[in-house]
Amino acid sequence: SEALLAGIPVITSGILLLDQRWWAARVSELGCGSGSVRIQRMLQQPGLDQPGRAVTLLHRALGYPGWQHNCPDASAAVMSPQGMTTKCEADWVD
């Protein structure tokens, strides 16, 4: 995805059709963002004194050291010639 290439964390949400869940799992495996979160769950707020799921994920994307640290490395790996070859080979096998 463009966010992965840009080296920034990703939050995958929505109605999660087609390949969105697959990409969310890959981003999560790389330590660059959340797994897939359905929009209904994203908008839930557990209580008045607790932040909702969207707020929690945004805090992680903007300030969680693991996501911020891992994204530039993942971007460099994807952009390298070996990274693209590995990605294309993995897509061909799948």
PDB file of N, CA and C in Angstrom:
ATOM      1  N   SER A   1       0.838  -1.179   0.000  1.00  0.00           N
ATOM      2  CA  SER A   1       0.000   0.000   0.000  1.00  0.00           C
ATOM      3  C   SER A   1       0.877   1.233   0.000  1.00  0.00           C
ATOM      4  N   GLU A   2       0.292   2.349  -0.328  1.00  0.00           N
ATOM      5  CA  GLU A   2       1.027   3.598  -0.381  1.00  0.00           C
ATOM      6  C   GLU A   2       1.566   3.976   0.994  1.00  0.00           C
ATOM      7  N   ALA A   3       0.808   3.726   2.042  1.00  0.00           N
ATOM      8  CA  ALA A   3       1.271   4.055   3.392  1.00  0.00           C
ATOM      9  C   ALA A   3       2.498   3.233   3.762  1.00  0.00           C
ATOM     10  N   LEU A   4       2.497   1.975   3.410  1.00  0.00           N
ATOM     11  CA  LEU A   4       3.648   1.123   3.699  1.00  0.00           C
ATOM     12  C   LEU A   4       4.880   1.616   2.944  1.00  0.00           C
ATOM     13  N   LEU A   5       4.714   1.961   1.682  1.00  0.00           N
ATOM     14  CA  LEU A   5       5.827   2.496   0.905  1.00  0.00           C
ATOM     15  C   LEU A   5       6.316   3.826   1.466  1.00  0.00           C
ATOM     16  N   ALA A   6       5.381   4.624   2.003  1.00  0.00           N
ATOM     17  CA  ALA A   6       5.745   5.913   2.590  1.00  0.00           C
ATOM     18  C   ALA A   6       6.411   5.752   3.950  1.00  0.00           C
ATOM     19  N   GLY A   7       6.308   4.578   4.543  1.00  0.00           N
ATOM     20  CA  GLY A   7       6.941   4.332   5.828  1.00  0.00           C
ATOM     21  C   GLY A   7       6.156   4.859   7.009  1.00  0.00           C
ATOM     22  N   ILE A   8       4.820   4.890   6.881  1.00  0.00           N
ATOM     23  CA  ILE A   8       3.985   5.366   7.986  1.00  0.00           C
ATOM     24  C   ILE A   8       3.031   4.255   8.436  1.00  0.00           C
ATOM     25  N   PRO A   9       2.622   4.270   9.701  1.00  0.00           N
ATOM     26  CA  PRO A   9       1.726   3.225  10.209  1.00  0.00           C
ATOM     27  C   PRO A   9       0.372   3.207   9.492  1.00  0.00           C
ATOM     28  N   VAL A  10      -0.255   2.030   9.515  1.00  0.00           N
ATOM     29  CA  VAL A  10      -1.518   1.817   8.813  1.00  0.00           C
ATOM     30  C   VAL A  10      -2.578   1.306   9.783  1.00  0.00           C
ATOM     31  N   ILE A  11      -3.775   1.874   9.689  1.00  0.00           N
ATOM     32  CA  ILE A  11      -4.942   1.339  10.402  1.00  0.00           C
ATOM     33  C   ILE A  11      -5.917   0.904   9.322  1.00  0.00           C
ATOM     34  N   THR A  12      -6.258  -0.377   9.297  1.00  0.00           N
ATOM     35  CA  THR A  12      -7.155  -0.901   8.273  1.00  0.00           C
ATOM     36  C   THR A  12      -8.531  -1.103   8.888  1.00  0.00           C
ATOM     37  N   SER A  13      -9.497  -0.350   8.370  1.00  0.00           N
ATOM     38  CA  SER A  13     -10.866  -0.454   8.869  1.00  0.00           C
ATOM     39  C   SER A  13     -11.826  -0.261   7.713  1.00  0.00           C
ATOM     40  N   GLY A  14     -13.082  -0.519   7.975  1.00  0.00           N
ATOM     41  CA  GLY A  14     -14.109  -0.360   6.965  1.00  0.00           C
ATOM     42  C   GLY A  14     -15.002  -1.586   6.951  1.00  0.00           C
ATOM     43  N   ILE A  15     -15.582  -1.856   5.803  1.00  0.00           N
ATOM     44  CA  ILE A  15     -16.441  -3.029   5.695  1.00  0.00           C
ATOM     45  C   ILE A  15     -15.632  -4.292   5.412  1.00  0.00           C
ATOM     46  N   LEU A  16     -14.342  -4.106   5.115  1.00  0.00           N
ATOM     47  CA  LEU A  16     -13.368  -5.198   4.978  1.00  0.00           C
ATOM     48  C   LEU A  16     -13.775  -6.233   3.922  1.00  0.00           C
ATOM     49  N   LEU A  17     -13.891  -5.762   2.719  1.00  0.00           N
ATOM     50  CA  LEU A  17     -14.185  -6.630   1.586  1.00  0.00           C
ATOM     51  C   LEU A  17     -12.915  -7.007   0.848  1.00  0.00           C
ATOM     52  N   LEU A  18     -13.013  -8.026   0.045  1.00  0.00           N
ATOM     53  CA  LEU A  18     -11.951  -8.465  -0.850  1.00  0.00           C
ATOM     54  C   LEU A  18     -10.634  -8.688  -0.123  1.00  0.00           C
ATOM     55  N   ASP A  19      -9.591  -7.935  -0.475  1.00  0.00           N
ATOM     56  CA  ASP A  19      -8.266  -8.220   0.081  1.00  0.00           C
ATOM     57  C   ASP A  19      -7.899  -7.362   1.284  1.00  0.00           C
ATOM     58  N   GLN A  20      -8.796  -6.561   1.821  1.00  0.00           N
ATOM     59  CA  GLN A  20      -8.459  -5.675   2.936  1.00  0.00           C
ATOM     60  C   GLN A  20      -8.000  -6.446   4.173  1.00  0.00           C
ATOM     61  N   ARG A  21      -8.664  -7.533   4.496  1.00  0.00           N
ATOM     62  CA  ARG A  21      -8.245  -8.322   5.657  1.00  0.00           C
ATOM     63  C   ARG A  21      -6.861  -8.936   5.449  1.00  0.00           C
ATOM     64  N   TRP A  22      -6.582  -9.396   4.245  1.00  0.00           N
ATOM     65  CA  TRP A  22      -5.281  -9.988   3.950  1.00  0.00           C
ATOM     66  C   TRP A  22      -4.186  -8.945   4.124  1.00  0.00           C
ATOM     67  N   TRP A  23      -4.378  -7.749   3.555  1.00  0.00           N
ATOM     68  CA  TRP A  23      -3.379  -6.687   3.683  1.00  0.00           C
ATOM     69  C   TRP A  23      -3.229  -6.240   5.129  1.00  0.00           C
ATOM     70  N   ALA A  24      -4.309  -6.163   5.862  1.00  0.00           N
ATOM     71  CA  ALA A  24      -4.226  -5.785   7.277  1.00  0.00           C
ATOM     72  C   ALA A  24      -3.380  -6.793   8.050  1.00  0.00           C
ATOM     73  N   ALA A  25      -3.543  -8.056   7.750  1.00  0.00           N
ATOM     74  CA  ALA A  25      -2.744  -9.090   8.414  1.00  0.00           C
ATOM     75  C   ALA A  25      -1.269  -8.943   8.068  1.00  0.00           C
ATOM     76  N   ARG A  26      -0.954  -8.626   6.802  1.00  0.00           N
ATOM     77  CA  ARG A  26       0.454  -8.444   6.415  1.00  0.00           C
ATOM     78  C   ARG A  26       1.067  -7.243   7.129  1.00  0.00           C
ATOM     79  N   VAL A  27       0.322  -6.136   7.190  1.00  0.00           N
ATOM     80  CA  VAL A  27       0.807  -4.928   7.860  1.00  0.00           C
ATOM     81  C   VAL A  27       1.040  -5.215   9.343  1.00  0.00           C
ATOM     82  N   SER A  28       0.131  -5.935   9.961  1.00  0.00           N
ATOM     83  CA  SER A  28       0.264  -6.285  11.377  1.00  0.00           C
ATOM     84  C   SER A  28       1.483  -7.191  11.591  1.00  0.00           C
ATOM     85  N   GLU A  29       1.682  -8.167  10.702  1.00  0.00           N
ATOM     86  CA  GLU A  29       2.847  -9.058  10.802  1.00  0.00           C
ATOM     87  C   GLU A  29       4.161  -8.287  10.706  1.00  0.00           C
ATOM     88  N   LEU A  30       4.173  -7.236   9.913  1.00  0.00           N
ATOM     89  CA  LEU A  30       5.375  -6.415   9.767  1.00  0.00           C
ATOM     90  C   LEU A  30       5.576  -5.472  10.952  1.00  0.00           C
ATOM     91  N   GLY A  31       4.564  -5.388  11.820  1.00  0.00           N
ATOM     92  CA  GLY A  31       4.650  -4.478  12.963  1.00  0.00           C
ATOM     93  C   GLY A  31       4.465  -3.034  12.569  1.00  0.00           C
ATOM     94  N   CYS A  32       3.721  -2.808  11.482  1.00  0.00           N
ATOM     95  CA  CYS A  32       3.536  -1.453  10.950  1.00  0.00           C
ATOM     96  C   CYS A  32       2.104  -0.943  11.091  1.00  0.00           C
ATOM     97  N   GLY A  33       1.271  -1.643  11.836  1.00  0.00           N
ATOM     98  CA  GLY A  33      -0.094  -1.170  11.998  1.00  0.00           C
ATOM     99  C   GLY A  33      -0.992  -2.245  12.575  1.00  0.00           C
ATOM    100  N   SER A  34      -2.258  -1.904  12.583  1.00  0.00           N
ATOM    101  CA  SER A  34      -3.252  -2.794  13.186  1.00  0.00           C
ATOM    102  C   SER A  34      -3.633  -3.915  12.238  1.00  0.00           C
ATOM    103  N   GLY A  35      -4.220  -4.944  12.807  1.00  0.00           N
ATOM    104  CA  GLY A  35      -4.903  -5.930  11.992  1.00  0.00           C
ATOM    105  C   GLY A  35      -6.212  -5.307  11.530  1.00  0.00           C
ATOM    106  N   SER A  36      -7.042  -6.066  10.862  1.00  0.00           N
ATOM    107  CA  SER A  36      -8.305  -5.502  10.382  1.00  0.00           C
ATOM    108  C   SER A  36      -9.265  -5.254  11.544  1.00  0.00           C
ATOM    109  N   VAL A  37      -9.959  -4.127  11.469  1.00  0.00           N
ATOM    110  CA  VAL A  37     -10.935  -3.738  12.486  1.00  0.00           C
ATOM    111  C   VAL A  37     -12.209  -3.323  11.753  1.00  0.00           C
ATOM    112  N   ARG A  38     -13.282  -4.055  11.997  1.00  0.00           N
ATOM    113  CA  ARG A  38     -14.556  -3.689  11.350  1.00  0.00           C
ATOM    114  C   ARG A  38     -14.991  -2.306  11.808  1.00  0.00           C
ATOM    115  N   ILE A  39     -15.647  -1.576  10.920  1.00  0.00           N
ATOM    116  CA  ILE A  39     -16.036  -0.201  11.197  1.00  0.00           C
ATOM    117  C   ILE A  39     -16.932  -0.103  12.437  1.00  0.00           C
ATOM    118  N   GLN A  40     -17.819  -1.096  12.642  1.00  0.00           N
ATOM    119  CA  GLN A  40     -18.677  -1.068  13.823  1.00  0.00           C
ATOM    120  C   GLN A  40     -17.838  -1.107  15.100  1.00  0.00           C
ATOM    121  N   ARG A  41     -16.808  -1.945  15.117  1.00  0.00           N
ATOM    122  CA  ARG A  41     -15.930  -2.046  16.284  1.00  0.00           C
ATOM    123  C   ARG A  41     -15.072  -0.788  16.431  1.00  0.00           C
ATOM    124  N   MET A  42     -14.666  -0.227  15.312  1.00  0.00           N
ATOM    125  CA  MET A  42     -13.845   0.977  15.343  1.00  0.00           C
ATOM    126  C   MET A  42     -14.586   2.135  16.009  1.00  0.00           C
ATOM    127  N   LEU A  43     -15.885   2.194  15.807  1.00  0.00           N
ATOM    128  CA  LEU A  43     -16.663   3.320  16.322  1.00  0.00           C
ATOM    129  C   LEU A  43     -17.213   3.098  17.724  1.00  0.00           C
ATOM    130  N   GLN A  44     -17.069   1.902  18.287  1.00  0.00           N
ATOM    131  CA  GLN A  44     -17.573   1.628  19.633  1.00  0.00           C
ATOM    132  C   GLN A  44     -16.776   2.403  20.669  1.00  0.00           C
ATOM    133  N   GLN A  45     -17.490   2.856  21.691  1.00  0.00           N
ATOM    134  CA  GLN A  45     -16.837   3.484  22.838  1.00  0.00           C
ATOM    135  C   GLN A  45     -17.290   2.721  24.070  1.00  0.00           C
ATOM    136  N   PRO A  46     -16.339   2.088  24.777  1.00  0.00           N
ATOM    137  CA  PRO A  46     -16.698   1.222  25.894  1.00  0.00           C
ATOM    138  C   PRO A  46     -17.372   1.939  27.056  1.00  0.00           C
ATOM    139  N   GLY A  47     -17.039   3.168  27.302  1.00  0.00           N
ATOM    140  CA  GLY A  47     -17.636   3.913  28.406  1.00  0.00           C
ATOM    141  C   GLY A  47     -17.234   5.370  28.321  1.00  0.00           C
ATOM    142  N   LEU A  48     -17.856   6.199  29.142  1.00  0.00           N
ATOM    143  CA  LEU A  48     -17.564   7.626  29.091  1.00  0.00           C
ATOM    144  C   LEU A  48     -16.132   7.951  29.509  1.00  0.00           C
ATOM    145  N   ASP A  49     -15.560   7.144  30.383  1.00  0.00           N
ATOM    146  CA  ASP A  49     -14.223   7.421  30.878  1.00  0.00           C
ATOM    147  C   ASP A  49     -13.135   6.655  30.120  1.00  0.00           C
ATOM    148  N   GLN A  50     -13.510   5.949  29.042  1.00  0.00           N
ATOM    149  CA  GLN A  50     -12.548   5.165  28.270  1.00  0.00           C
ATOM    150  C   GLN A  50     -12.582   5.611  26.814  1.00  0.00           C
ATOM    151  N   PRO A  51     -11.404   5.718  26.196  1.00  0.00           N
ATOM    152  CA  PRO A  51     -11.397   6.112  24.785  1.00  0.00           C
ATOM    153  C   PRO A  51     -11.944   4.996  23.900  1.00  0.00           C
ATOM    154  N   GLY A  52     -12.507   5.370  22.779  1.00  0.00           N
ATOM    155  CA  GLY A  52     -12.995   4.385  21.817  1.00  0.00           C
ATOM    156  C   GLY A  52     -11.849   3.712  21.087  1.00  0.00           C
ATOM    157  N   ARG A  53     -12.174   2.687  20.353  1.00  0.00           N
ATOM    158  CA  ARG A  53     -11.164   1.914  19.626  1.00  0.00           C
ATOM    159  C   ARG A  53     -10.421   2.787  18.608  1.00  0.00           C
ATOM    160  N   ALA A  54     -11.142   3.688  17.943  1.00  0.00           N
ATOM    161  CA  ALA A  54     -10.500   4.560  16.958  1.00  0.00           C
ATOM    162  C   ALA A  54      -9.437   5.431  17.615  1.00  0.00           C
ATOM    163  N   VAL A  55      -9.741   5.987  18.769  1.00  0.00           N
ATOM    164  CA  VAL A  55      -8.784   6.838  19.482  1.00  0.00           C
ATOM    165  C   VAL A  55      -7.567   6.019  19.905  1.00  0.00           C
ATOM    166  N   THR A  56      -7.806   4.830  20.421  1.00  0.00           N
ATOM    167  CA  THR A  56      -6.709   3.959  20.851  1.00  0.00           C
ATOM    168  C   THR A  56      -5.779   3.628  19.688  1.00  0.00           C
ATOM    169  N   LEU A  57      -6.354   3.274  18.534  1.00  0.00           N
ATOM    170  CA  LEU A  57      -5.532   2.935  17.371  1.00  0.00           C
ATOM    171  C   LEU A  57      -4.792   4.151  16.818  1.00  0.00           C
ATOM    172  N   LEU A  58      -5.435   5.303  16.847  1.00  0.00           N
ATOM    173  CA  LEU A  58      -4.755   6.519  16.382  1.00  0.00           C
ATOM    174  C   LEU A  58      -3.573   6.862  17.280  1.00  0.00           C
ATOM    175  N   HIS A  59      -3.753   6.711  18.587  1.00  0.00           N
ATOM    176  CA  HIS A  59      -2.632   6.935  19.504  1.00  0.00           C
ATOM    177  C   HIS A  59      -1.479   5.982  19.194  1.00  0.00           C
ATOM    178  N   ARG A  60      -1.810   4.726  18.913  1.00  0.00           N
ATOM    179  CA  ARG A  60      -0.754   3.755  18.575  1.00  0.00           C
ATOM    180  C   ARG A  60      -0.071   4.125  17.262  1.00  0.00           C
ATOM    181  N   ALA A  61      -0.866   4.526  16.274  1.00  0.00           N
ATOM    182  CA  ALA A  61      -0.279   4.866  14.969  1.00  0.00           C
ATOM    183  C   ALA A  61       0.606   6.106  15.063  1.00  0.00           C
ATOM    184  N   LEU A  62       0.220   7.065  15.882  1.00  0.00           N
ATOM    185  CA  LEU A  62       0.972   8.314  15.969  1.00  0.00           C
ATOM    186  C   LEU A  62       2.109   8.278  16.977  1.00  0.00           C
ATOM    187  N   GLY A  63       2.004   7.395  17.972  1.00  0.00           N
ATOM    188  CA  GLY A  63       3.007   7.456  19.011  1.00  0.00           C
ATOM    189  C   GLY A  63       3.586   6.146  19.490  1.00  0.00           C
ATOM    190  N   TYR A  64       3.043   5.035  19.030  1.00  0.00           N
ATOM    191  CA  TYR A  64       3.540   3.743  19.491  1.00  0.00           C
ATOM    192  C   TYR A  64       4.922   3.510  18.899  1.00  0.00           C
ATOM    193  N   PRO A  65       5.954   3.337  19.727  1.00  0.00           N
ATOM    194  CA  PRO A  65       7.309   3.229  19.185  1.00  0.00           C
ATOM    195  C   PRO A  65       7.506   2.072  18.220  1.00  0.00           C
ATOM    196  N   GLY A  66       6.870   0.949  18.450  1.00  0.00           N
ATOM    197  CA  GLY A  66       7.062  -0.194  17.558  1.00  0.00           C
ATOM    198  C   GLY A  66       6.602   0.089  16.151  1.00  0.00           C
ATOM    199  N   TRP A  67       5.406   0.615  16.001  1.00  0.00           N
ATOM    200  CA  TRP A  67       4.898   0.903  14.663  1.00  0.00           C
ATOM    201  C   TRP A  67       5.759   1.950  13.976  1.00  0.00           C
ATOM    202  N   GLN A  68       6.057   3.039  14.668  1.00  0.00           N
ATOM    203  CA  GLN A  68       6.863   4.109  14.080  1.00  0.00           C
ATOM    204  C   GLN A  68       8.254   3.608  13.700  1.00  0.00           C
ATOM    205  N   HIS A  69       8.812   2.742  14.513  1.00  0.00           N
ATOM    206  CA  HIS A  69      10.161   2.230  14.275  1.00  0.00           C
ATOM    207  C   HIS A  69      10.202   1.229  13.114  1.00  0.00           C
ATOM    208  N   ASN A  70       9.191   0.382  13.011  1.00  0.00           N
ATOM    209  CA  ASN A  70       9.195  -0.689  12.011  1.00  0.00           C
ATOM    210  C   ASN A  70       8.861  -0.224  10.601  1.00  0.00           C
ATOM    211  N   CYS A  71       8.082   0.825  10.461  1.00  0.00           N
ATOM    212  CA  CYS A  71       7.596   1.230   9.141  1.00  0.00           C
ATOM    213  C   CYS A  71       8.704   1.636   8.167  1.00  0.00           C
ATOM    214  N   PRO A  72       9.675   2.454   8.571  1.00  0.00           N
ATOM    215  CA  PRO A  72      10.736   2.781   7.606  1.00  0.00           C
ATOM    216  C   PRO A  72      11.522   1.553   7.141  1.00  0.00           C
ATOM    217  N   ASP A  73      11.746   0.605   8.037  1.00  0.00           N
ATOM    218  CA  ASP A  73      12.458  -0.620   7.651  1.00  0.00           C
ATOM    219  C   ASP A  73      11.646  -1.426   6.644  1.00  0.00           C
ATOM    220  N   ALA A  74      10.356  -1.532   6.880  1.00  0.00           N
ATOM    221  CA  ALA A  74       9.493  -2.269   5.952  1.00  0.00           C
ATOM    222  C   ALA A  74       9.441  -1.570   4.599  1.00  0.00           C
ATOM    223  N   SER A  75       9.375  -0.255   4.615  1.00  0.00           N
ATOM    224  CA  SER A  75       9.356   0.504   3.365  1.00  0.00           C
ATOM    225  C   SER A  75      10.633   0.269   2.568  1.00  0.00           C
ATOM    226  N   ALA A  76      11.769   0.330   3.243  1.00  0.00           N
ATOM    227  CA  ALA A  76      13.046   0.105   2.553  1.00  0.00           C
ATOM    228  C   ALA A  76      13.129  -1.303   1.984  1.00  0.00           C
ATOM    229  N   ALA A  77      12.617  -2.280   2.732  1.00  0.00           N
ATOM    230  CA  ALA A  77      12.648  -3.665   2.258  1.00  0.00           C
ATOM    231  C   ALA A  77      11.783  -3.848   1.018  1.00  0.00           C
ATOM    232  N   VAL A  78      10.608  -3.249   1.017  1.00  0.00           N
ATOM    233  CA  VAL A  78       9.700  -3.377  -0.129  1.00  0.00           C
ATOM    234  C   VAL A  78      10.284  -2.656  -1.345  1.00  0.00           C
ATOM    235  N   MET A  79      10.924  -1.520  -1.111  1.00  0.00           N
ATOM    236  CA  MET A  79      11.459  -0.737  -2.219  1.00  0.00           C
ATOM    237  C   MET A  79      12.747  -1.318  -2.806  1.00  0.00           C
ATOM    238  N   SER A  80      13.423  -2.187  -2.058  1.00  0.00           N
ATOM    239  CA  SER A  80      14.653  -2.776  -2.585  1.00  0.00           C
ATOM    240  C   SER A  80      14.316  -3.748  -3.709  1.00  0.00           C
ATOM    241  N   PRO A  81      15.241  -3.957  -4.641  1.00  0.00           N
ATOM    242  CA  PRO A  81      14.972  -4.917  -5.718  1.00  0.00           C
ATOM    243  C   PRO A  81      14.629  -6.314  -5.188  1.00  0.00           C
ATOM    244  N   GLN A  82      15.309  -6.750  -4.137  1.00  0.00           N
ATOM    245  CA  GLN A  82      15.021  -8.063  -3.569  1.00  0.00           C
ATOM    246  C   GLN A  82      13.621  -8.091  -2.938  1.00  0.00           C
ATOM    247  N   GLY A  83      13.219  -6.983  -2.334  1.00  0.00           N
ATOM    248  CA  GLY A  83      11.899  -6.914  -1.705  1.00  0.00           C
ATOM    249  C   GLY A  83      10.783  -7.065  -2.712  1.00  0.00           C
ATOM    250  N   MET A  84      10.906  -6.402  -3.842  1.00  0.00           N
ATOM    251  CA  MET A  84       9.880  -6.508  -4.878  1.00  0.00           C
ATOM    252  C   MET A  84       9.872  -7.900  -5.484  1.00  0.00           C
ATOM    253  N   THR A  85      11.050  -8.496  -5.677  1.00  0.00           N
ATOM    254  CA  THR A  85      11.115  -9.853  -6.209  1.00  0.00           C
ATOM    255  C   THR A  85      10.453 -10.822  -5.244  1.00  0.00           C
ATOM    256  N   THR A  86      10.783 -10.703  -3.957  1.00  0.00           N
ATOM    257  CA  THR A  86      10.186 -11.575  -2.948  1.00  0.00           C
ATOM    258  C   THR A  86       8.684 -11.393  -2.921  1.00  0.00           C
ATOM    259  N   LYS A  87       8.218 -10.150  -2.987  1.00  0.00           N
ATOM    260  CA  LYS A  87       6.776  -9.863  -2.968  1.00  0.00           C
ATOM    261  C   LYS A  87       6.101 -10.488  -4.191  1.00  0.00           C
ATOM    262  N   CYS A  88       6.691 -10.311  -5.366  1.00  0.00           N
ATOM    263  CA  CYS A  88       6.090 -10.866  -6.588  1.00  0.00           C
ATOM    264  C   CYS A  88       6.072 -12.392  -6.549  1.00  0.00           C
ATOM    265  N   GLU A  89       7.148 -12.993  -6.062  1.00  0.00           N
ATOM    266  CA  GLU A  89       7.195 -14.451  -5.968  1.00  0.00           C
ATOM    267  C   GLU A  89       6.149 -14.946  -4.981  1.00  0.00           C
ATOM    268  N   ALA A  90       5.977 -14.259  -3.854  1.00  0.00           N
ATOM    269  CA  ALA A  90       4.983 -14.682  -2.864  1.00  0.00           C
ATOM    270  C   ALA A  90       3.583 -14.584  -3.435  1.00  0.00           C
ATOM    271  N   ASP A  91       3.298 -13.510  -4.206  1.00  0.00           N
ATOM    272  CA  ASP A  91       1.980 -13.369  -4.822  1.00  0.00           C
ATOM    273  C   ASP A  91       1.745 -14.461  -5.854  1.00  0.00           C
ATOM    274  N   TRP A  92       2.793 -14.813  -6.612  1.00  0.00           N
ATOM    275  CA  TRP A  92       2.652 -15.842  -7.643  1.00  0.00           C
ATOM    276  C   TRP A  92       2.356 -17.193  -7.028  1.00  0.00           C
ATOM    277  N   VAL A  93       3.019 -17.513  -5.909  1.00  0.00           N
ATOM    278  CA  VAL A  93       2.830 -18.804  -5.238  1.00  0.00           C
ATOM    279  C   VAL A  93       1.448 -18.872  -4.612  1.00  0.00           C
ATOM    280  N   ASP A  94       1.020 -17.768  -3.984  1.00  0.00           N
ATOM    281  CA  ASP A  94      -0.300 -17.751  -3.327  1.00  0.00           C
ATOM    282  C   ASP A  94      -1.362 -17.867  -4.378  1.00  0.00           C
TER     283      ASP A  94
END
